[in-house]
Amino acid sequence: MVLQVRGVVLPEREERAFWIDGDRLRAGTARDADLVVDGGWLLPGLVDAHTHPGTESIEDPFSDATLRRHLRDHRDAGVLLVRTPGSAARIPDWVDQDPDMPHVRSAGRWLATPGRFFPGFGRDVSEADLVRAAVEETTASSGWCKVVVDWRHNEPALPLDILTAVVEAVHAIGGRVAAHCQTSEGSRHAVLAGVDSLEHGMHLDPGLIDRMADQGTAFVPTLSVFGAGAGRRRAAEPSAARDWWLAGWDAMLPTVRAAHEAGVTVLAGTDSFPCGTVSSEIAWLARAGLPPEAALGAGSWSARSYLGLPGLVDGAPADVVAYDTDPTRDASALAHPSRIVLRGRVMA
């Protein structure tokens, strides 16, 4: 049975029809096709660009069963592409071979030098071995590696020369580097080293934003996970750590808005559980000042393009999520997809 979809495609806002040829979209209509989407608003799926499926805490071992459950949670929410920037274990090959699973772009295991992460939760390496390890994780993943550049607010970040060497080595094999950064020094080193994506960036110096735009460093601020903890932090007893955290949080929304306005690619990522809640991050991006269409694009077509997949065009993967109302005008619609098609198969 040939499947057919039609509706208003975002962001183009054009009514289009596609028929499904295996796991590919074909423009136009097909004779005697089963019309599984008839009208509404069509996206190529949502994207969570910063999620860690497979384990929920440092006490829980990574497992295939947990990974499958998390990826299904994403899929059932209309998230058809995820990026895992670092994990407790490498994402297994079966994920890409299972037609029920979202597309995954992985970065291998977190790479952490001494004192800069939860001990043993990622791949602990010395500063001297970091370049070699980064190349290994990039080669073993979807072409990404993830480096923990800083950790505690009162401790130094990974030296700039070492991070620069990592970026040069990974770029030399065609890979990309994601950098965990929350301190001002860490974010500065990441931008100056030319990383491909800045994760969190809580104390990012706005003076670095133009450089990020010029060199193509994406910004994944994970606002929703920070926003969820802001009230608890404000209620805590005053301390240097608390004051540092709140100062960073209070500057984040204006910084995200400035990054977007400067032309930085801003991406939606949750870094939290449950999986399948990227719509909350999209809402936070809009709250930061991104126009509704740009905020949605950061969690859909723009993120998809950044991660190497096209939107709703002829020959693209047959990934379609339909909504009854325009999600750029009614953000609550994102929680209620009317149809989900993944890899040419109707999921819901």
GROMACS .gro file of C-alpha atoms in nm:
model
  348
    1MET     CA    1   0.000   0.000   0.000
    2VAL     CA    2   0.138   0.339  -0.104
    3LEU     CA    3   0.097   0.612   0.156
    4GLN     CA    4   0.019   0.976   0.078
    5VAL     CA    5   0.044   1.292   0.289
    6ARG     CA    6  -0.060   1.647   0.218
    7GLY     CA    7  -0.085   1.969   0.411
    8VAL     CA    8   0.083   2.304   0.470
    9VAL     CA    9   0.459   2.254   0.494
   10LEU     CA   10   0.659   2.460   0.742
   11PRO     CA   11   0.854   2.683   0.722
   12GLU     CA   12   0.761   2.747   0.358
   13ARG     CA   13   0.388   2.770   0.438
   14GLU     CA   14   0.304   2.606   0.108
   15GLU     CA   15   0.047   2.334   0.059
   16ARG     CA   16   0.224   2.027  -0.075
   17ALA     CA   17   0.159   1.659  -0.135
   18PHE     CA   18   0.404   1.372  -0.103
   19TRP     CA   19   0.380   1.001  -0.153
   20ILE     CA   20   0.605   0.762   0.034
   21ASP     CA   21   0.846   0.546  -0.162
   22GLY     CA   22   0.993   0.306   0.093
   23ASP     CA   23   1.166   0.538   0.340
   24ARG     CA   24   1.173   0.839   0.104
   25LEU     CA   25   0.935   1.121   0.021
   26ARG     CA   26   0.835   1.182  -0.341
   27ALA     CA   27   0.670   1.506  -0.442
   28GLY     CA   28   0.323   1.483  -0.593
   29THR     CA   29   0.045   1.230  -0.571
   30ALA     CA   30   0.028   0.858  -0.638
   31ARG     CA   31  -0.265   0.666  -0.782
   32ASP     CA   32  -0.467   0.457  -0.535
   33ALA     CA   33  -0.260   0.580  -0.243
   34ASP     CA   34  -0.379   0.561   0.116
   35LEU     CA   35  -0.411   0.922   0.236
   36VAL     CA   36  -0.274   0.906   0.592
   37VAL     CA   37  -0.239   1.284   0.638
   38ASP     CA   38  -0.502   1.504   0.478
   39GLY     CA   39  -0.453   1.868   0.568
   40GLY     CA   40  -0.309   2.043   0.869
   41TRP     CA   41   0.046   2.163   0.927
   42LEU     CA   42   0.344   1.947   0.843
   43LEU     CA   43   0.693   1.937   0.994
   44PRO     CA   44   0.983   1.701   0.918
   45GLY     CA   45   0.962   1.608   1.286
   46LEU     CA   46   1.094   1.776   1.598
   47VAL     CA   47   1.463   1.762   1.694
   48ASP     CA   48   1.625   1.741   2.036
   49ALA     CA   49   1.985   1.849   1.981
   50HIS     CA   50   2.100   1.777   2.336
   51THR     CA   51   1.962   1.464   2.498
   52HIS     CA   52   2.123   1.171   2.675
   53PRO     CA   53   1.910   0.859   2.624
   54GLY     CA   54   2.022   0.535   2.780
   55THR     CA   55   2.069   0.634   3.143
   56GLU     CA   56   1.892   0.872   3.380
   57SER     CA   57   2.150   0.930   3.652
   58ILE     CA   58   2.512   0.868   3.736
   59GLU     CA   59   2.402   0.573   3.950
   60ASP     CA   60   2.220   0.399   3.663
   61PRO     CA   61   2.420   0.189   3.418
   62PHE     CA   62   2.366   0.254   3.049
   63SER     CA   63   2.138  -0.012   2.901
   64ASP     CA   64   1.982  -0.094   2.567
   65ALA     CA   65   1.641  -0.128   2.734
   66THR     CA   66   1.659   0.224   2.879
   67LEU     CA   67   1.791   0.359   2.550
   68ARG     CA   68   1.503   0.203   2.358
   69ARG     CA   69   1.249   0.341   2.606
   70HIS     CA   70   1.393   0.691   2.589
   71LEU     CA   71   1.404   0.692   2.210
   72ARG     CA   72   1.044   0.574   2.194
   73ASP     CA   73   0.945   0.856   2.427
   74HIS     CA   74   1.109   1.100   2.187
   75ARG     CA   75   0.941   0.942   1.885
   76ASP     CA   76   0.596   0.937   2.040
   77ALA     CA   77   0.629   1.311   2.105
   78GLY     CA   78   0.710   1.373   1.738
   79VAL     CA   79   1.087   1.398   1.792
   80LEU     CA   80   1.225   1.211   1.492
   81LEU     CA   81   1.590   1.318   1.517
   82VAL     CA   82   1.806   1.344   1.827
   83ARG     CA   83   2.168   1.430   1.891
   84THR     CA   84   2.335   1.270   2.190
   85PRO     CA   85   2.631   1.497   2.269
   86GLY     CA   86   2.808   1.257   2.497
   87SER     CA   87   2.690   0.944   2.670
   88ALA     CA   88   2.798   0.692   2.929
   89ALA     CA   89   2.847   0.443   2.644
   90ARG     CA   90   2.863   0.459   2.269
   91ILE     CA   91   2.525   0.436   2.098
   92PRO     CA   92   2.496   0.080   1.962
   93ASP     CA   93   2.462   0.005   1.592
   94TRP     CA   94   2.114  -0.144   1.626
   95VAL     CA   95   1.965   0.201   1.678
   96ASP     CA   96   2.025   0.304   1.316
   97GLN     CA   97   1.898  -0.032   1.194
   98ASP     CA   98   1.568  -0.025   1.385
   99PRO     CA   99   1.294   0.145   1.178
  100ASP     CA  100   1.098   0.222   1.494
  101MET     CA  101   1.374   0.442   1.637
  102PRO     CA  102   1.433   0.812   1.562
  103HIS     CA  103   1.741   0.911   1.367
  104VAL     CA  104   2.034   0.954   1.604
  105ARG     CA  105   2.347   1.164   1.572
  106SER     CA  106   2.586   1.056   1.846
  107ALA     CA  107   2.910   1.190   1.991
  108GLY     CA  108   3.046   0.880   2.158
  109ARG     CA  109   3.134   0.893   2.526
  110TRP     CA  110   3.178   1.216   2.718
  111LEU     CA  111   3.546   1.306   2.724
  112ALA     CA  112   3.655   1.442   3.060
  113THR     CA  113   3.997   1.532   3.192
  114PRO     CA  114   4.070   1.496   3.567
  115GLY     CA  115   3.830   1.685   3.792
  116ARG     CA  116   3.602   1.802   3.513
  117PHE     CA  117   3.312   1.555   3.526
  118PHE     CA  118   3.149   1.282   3.732
  119PRO     CA  119   3.432   1.029   3.775
  120GLY     CA  120   3.378   0.720   3.562
  121PHE     CA  121   3.052   0.837   3.405
  122GLY     CA  122   3.211   0.917   3.073
  123ARG     CA  123   3.557   0.844   2.938
  124ASP     CA  124   3.817   0.977   3.176
  125VAL     CA  125   4.134   1.079   2.993
  126SER     CA  126   4.443   1.281   3.069
  127GLU     CA  127   4.498   1.614   2.899
  128ALA     CA  128   4.787   1.454   2.712
  129ASP     CA  129   4.559   1.180   2.573
  130LEU     CA  130   4.260   1.400   2.494
  131VAL     CA  131   4.334   1.458   2.124
  132ARG     CA  132   4.374   1.086   2.056
  133ALA     CA  133   4.058   1.003   2.252
  134ALA     CA  134   3.859   1.271   2.069
  135VAL     CA  135   3.955   1.126   1.732
  136GLU     CA  136   3.863   0.776   1.854
  137GLU     CA  137   3.517   0.881   1.979
  138THR     CA  138   3.450   1.081   1.664
  139THR     CA  139   3.539   0.786   1.444
  140ALA     CA  140   3.328   0.546   1.651
  141SER     CA  141   3.019   0.771   1.652
  142SER     CA  142   2.820   0.978   1.404
  143GLY     CA  143   3.115   1.208   1.344
  144TRP     CA  144   3.091   1.401   1.671
  145CYS     CA  145   3.283   1.404   1.995
  146LYS     CA  146   3.196   1.579   2.319
  147VAL     CA  147   3.453   1.747   2.543
  148VAL     CA  148   3.377   1.863   2.897
  149VAL     CA  149   3.563   2.194   2.889
  150ASP     CA  150   3.483   2.315   3.241
  151TRP     CA  151   3.311   2.190   3.554
  152ARG     CA  152   3.313   2.377   3.886
  153HIS     CA  153   3.281   2.754   3.888
  154ASN     CA  154   3.598   2.813   4.086
  155GLU     CA  155   3.829   2.579   3.895
  156PRO     CA  156   4.015   2.636   3.568
  157ALA     CA  157   3.880   2.530   3.233
  158LEU     CA  158   4.056   2.300   2.991
  159PRO     CA  159   4.355   2.494   2.852
  160LEU     CA  160   4.292   2.669   2.522
  161ASP     CA  161   4.588   2.512   2.344
  162ILE     CA  162   4.470   2.159   2.425
  163LEU     CA  163   4.113   2.228   2.315
  164THR     CA  164   4.239   2.391   1.995
  165ALA     CA  165   4.444   2.080   1.919
  166VAL     CA  166   4.132   1.866   1.972
  167VAL     CA  167   3.929   2.076   1.730
  168GLU     CA  168   4.203   2.072   1.466
  169ALA     CA  169   4.246   1.695   1.489
  170VAL     CA  170   3.873   1.622   1.474
  171HIS     CA  171   3.816   1.865   1.188
  172ALA     CA  172   4.103   1.699   1.000
  173ILE     CA  173   3.903   1.374   0.984
  174GLY     CA  174   3.579   1.552   0.894
  175GLY     CA  175   3.430   1.542   1.243
  176ARG     CA  176   3.274   1.799   1.474
  177VAL     CA  177   3.328   1.893   1.837
  178ALA     CA  178   3.061   1.970   2.097
  179ALA     CA  179   3.180   2.147   2.410
  180HIS     CA  180   3.022   2.147   2.756
  181CYS     CA  181   3.074   2.500   2.890
  182GLN     CA  182   2.923   2.683   3.186
  183THR     CA  183   3.200   2.914   3.303
  184SER     CA  184   3.312   3.231   3.133
  185GLU     CA  185   3.660   3.090   3.080
  186GLY     CA  186   3.530   2.762   2.944
  187SER     CA  187   3.299   2.930   2.695
  188ARG     CA  188   3.576   3.165   2.587
  189HIS     CA  189   3.816   2.878   2.526
  190ALA     CA  190   3.550   2.687   2.331
  191VAL     CA  191   3.474   2.977   2.100
  192LEU     CA  192   3.839   3.069   2.046
  193ALA     CA  193   3.922   2.704   1.973
  194GLY     CA  194   3.649   2.696   1.708
  195VAL     CA  195   3.424   2.421   1.845
  196ASP     CA  196   3.121   2.334   1.638
  197SER     CA  197   2.862   2.360   1.912
  198LEU     CA  198   2.860   2.531   2.250
  199GLU     CA  199   2.648   2.337   2.499
  200HIS     CA  200   2.488   2.539   2.782
  201GLY     CA  201   2.708   2.850   2.767
  202MET     CA  202   2.569   2.986   3.092
  203HIS     CA  203   2.838   3.253   3.137
  204LEU     CA  204   2.905   3.313   2.769
  205ASP     CA  205   3.057   3.658   2.707
  206PRO     CA  206   2.827   3.839   2.460
  207GLY     CA  207   3.142   3.985   2.306
  208LEU     CA  208   3.212   3.640   2.157
  209ILE     CA  209   2.880   3.609   1.977
  210ASP     CA  210   2.991   3.767   1.650
  211ARG     CA  211   3.285   3.529   1.634
  212MET     CA  212   3.051   3.236   1.689
  213ALA     CA  213   2.836   3.353   1.400
  214ASP     CA  214   3.137   3.406   1.172
  215GLN     CA  215   3.289   3.064   1.236
  216GLY     CA  216   2.964   2.868   1.250
  217THR     CA  217   2.964   2.770   1.617
  218ALA     CA  218   2.610   2.669   1.711
  219PHE     CA  219   2.461   2.750   2.051
  220VAL     CA  220   2.256   2.492   2.244
  221PRO     CA  221   2.159   2.676   2.565
  222THR     CA  222   1.938   2.405   2.723
  223LEU     CA  223   1.728   2.675   2.887
  224SER     CA  224   1.454   2.444   3.010
  225VAL     CA  225   1.680   2.244   3.240
  226PHE     CA  226   1.828   2.562   3.389
  227GLY     CA  227   1.486   2.726   3.417
  228ALA     CA  228   1.351   2.425   3.604
  229GLY     CA  229   1.615   2.471   3.874
  230ALA     CA  230   1.609   2.849   3.904
  231GLY     CA  231   1.352   2.865   4.183
  232ARG     CA  232   1.536   2.612   4.393
  233ARG     CA  233   1.863   2.799   4.346
  234ARG     CA  234   1.709   3.131   4.449
  235ALA     CA  235   1.569   2.973   4.763
  236ALA     CA  236   1.904   2.824   4.864
  237GLU     CA  237   2.133   2.976   5.123
  238PRO     CA  238   2.364   3.242   4.979
  239SER     CA  239   2.702   3.111   4.866
  240ALA     CA  240   2.961   3.182   4.600
  241ALA     CA  241   2.833   2.890   4.391
  242ARG     CA  242   2.471   3.001   4.421
  243ASP     CA  243   2.549   3.360   4.329
  244TRP     CA  244   2.761   3.249   4.034
  245TRP     CA  245   2.483   3.022   3.905
  246LEU     CA  246   2.212   3.287   3.938
  247ALA     CA  247   2.424   3.552   3.769
  248GLY     CA  248   2.473   3.319   3.478
  249TRP     CA  249   2.107   3.227   3.458
  250ASP     CA  250   1.989   3.587   3.474
  251ALA     CA  251   2.201   3.667   3.168
  252MET     CA  252   2.111   3.364   2.962
  253LEU     CA  253   1.787   3.472   2.795
  254PRO     CA  254   1.930   3.807   2.673
  255THR     CA  255   2.241   3.624   2.552
  256VAL     CA  256   2.036   3.370   2.356
  257ARG     CA  257   1.835   3.648   2.197
  258ALA     CA  258   2.154   3.837   2.105
  259ALA     CA  259   2.304   3.521   1.955
  260HIS     CA  260   2.002   3.466   1.735
  261GLU     CA  261   1.999   3.828   1.623
  262ALA     CA  262   2.369   3.804   1.535
  263GLY     CA  263   2.308   3.504   1.311
  264VAL     CA  264   2.429   3.226   1.540
  265THR     CA  265   2.257   2.892   1.482
  266VAL     CA  266   2.057   2.839   1.802
  267LEU     CA  267   1.939   2.482   1.860
  268ALA     CA  268   1.682   2.335   2.099
  269GLY     CA  269   1.812   2.077   2.345
  270THR     CA  270   1.664   1.955   2.670
  271ASP     CA  271   1.946   1.782   2.864
  272SER     CA  272   1.677   1.648   3.095
  273PHE     CA  273   1.415   1.382   3.155
  274PRO     CA  274   1.160   1.269   3.066
  275CYS     CA  275   1.258   1.242   2.702
  276GLY     CA  276   1.022   1.384   2.443
  277THR     CA  277   0.988   1.731   2.599
  278VAL     CA  278   1.171   1.944   2.345
  279SER     CA  279   0.854   2.151   2.303
  280SER     CA  280   0.934   2.302   2.644
  281GLU     CA  281   1.277   2.410   2.519
  282ILE     CA  282   1.117   2.563   2.209
  283ALA     CA  283   0.888   2.760   2.441
  284TRP     CA  284   1.190   2.882   2.640
  285LEU     CA  285   1.363   2.997   2.320
  286ALA     CA  286   1.053   3.197   2.232
  287ARG     CA  287   1.051   3.338   2.584
  288ALA     CA  288   1.412   3.445   2.529
  289GLY     CA  289   1.300   3.654   2.234
  290LEU     CA  290   1.334   3.432   1.929
  291PRO     CA  291   1.042   3.482   1.687
  292PRO     CA  292   0.801   3.188   1.710
  293GLU     CA  293   0.904   3.049   1.372
  294ALA     CA  294   1.275   3.071   1.458
  295ALA     CA  295   1.216   2.904   1.796
  296LEU     CA  296   1.029   2.619   1.630
  297GLY     CA  297   1.293   2.590   1.359
  298ALA     CA  298   1.557   2.552   1.632
  299GLY     CA  299   1.373   2.236   1.735
  300SER     CA  300   1.279   2.120   1.387
  301TRP     CA  301   1.387   2.212   1.033
  302SER     CA  302   1.686   2.434   1.124
  303ALA     CA  303   1.826   2.174   1.363
  304ARG     CA  304   1.759   1.900   1.112
  305SER     CA  305   1.956   2.088   0.847
  306TYR     CA  306   2.242   2.152   1.090
  307LEU     CA  307   2.260   1.780   1.167
  308GLY     CA  308   2.260   1.681   0.801
  309LEU     CA  309   1.902   1.589   0.719
  310PRO     CA  310   1.670   1.781   0.485
  311GLY     CA  311   1.319   1.899   0.555
  312LEU     CA  312   1.005   1.810   0.358
  313VAL     CA  313   1.138   1.794   0.003
  314ASP     CA  314   1.145   1.539  -0.275
  315GLY     CA  315   1.389   1.259  -0.192
  316ALA     CA  316   1.412   1.340   0.178
  317PRO     CA  317   1.367   1.076   0.448
  318ALA     CA  318   0.998   1.005   0.489
  319ASP     CA  319   0.969   1.173   0.829
  320VAL     CA  320   0.650   1.375   0.879
  321VAL     CA  321   0.471   1.504   1.186
  322ALA     CA  322   0.130   1.661   1.132
  323TYR     CA  323  -0.060   1.905   1.354
  324ASP     CA  324  -0.418   2.024   1.331
  325THR     CA  325  -0.322   2.384   1.407
  326ASP     CA  326  -0.023   2.600   1.315
  327PRO     CA  327   0.238   2.535   1.588
  328THR     CA  328   0.409   2.869   1.522
  329ARG     CA  329   0.091   3.041   1.635
  330ASP     CA  330  -0.026   2.790   1.892
  331ALA     CA  331   0.277   2.640   2.068
  332SER     CA  332   0.053   2.404   2.266
  333ALA     CA  333  -0.013   2.218   1.942
  334LEU     CA  334   0.335   2.063   1.961
  335ALA     CA  335   0.219   1.839   2.243
  336HIS     CA  336  -0.060   1.695   2.026
  337PRO     CA  337   0.060   1.566   1.689
  338SER     CA  338  -0.221   1.424   1.482
  339ARG     CA  339   0.004   1.188   1.285
  340ILE     CA  340   0.364   1.070   1.309
  341VAL     CA  341   0.539   0.907   1.013
  342LEU     CA  342   0.896   0.787   1.067
  343ARG     CA  343   1.111   0.635   0.793
  344GLY     CA  344   0.800   0.588   0.582
  345ARG     CA  345   0.601   0.403   0.848
  346VAL     CA  346   0.301   0.534   1.040
  347MET     CA  347   0.386   0.540   1.410
  348ALA     CA  348   0.072   0.712   1.538
   0.00000   0.00000   0.00000
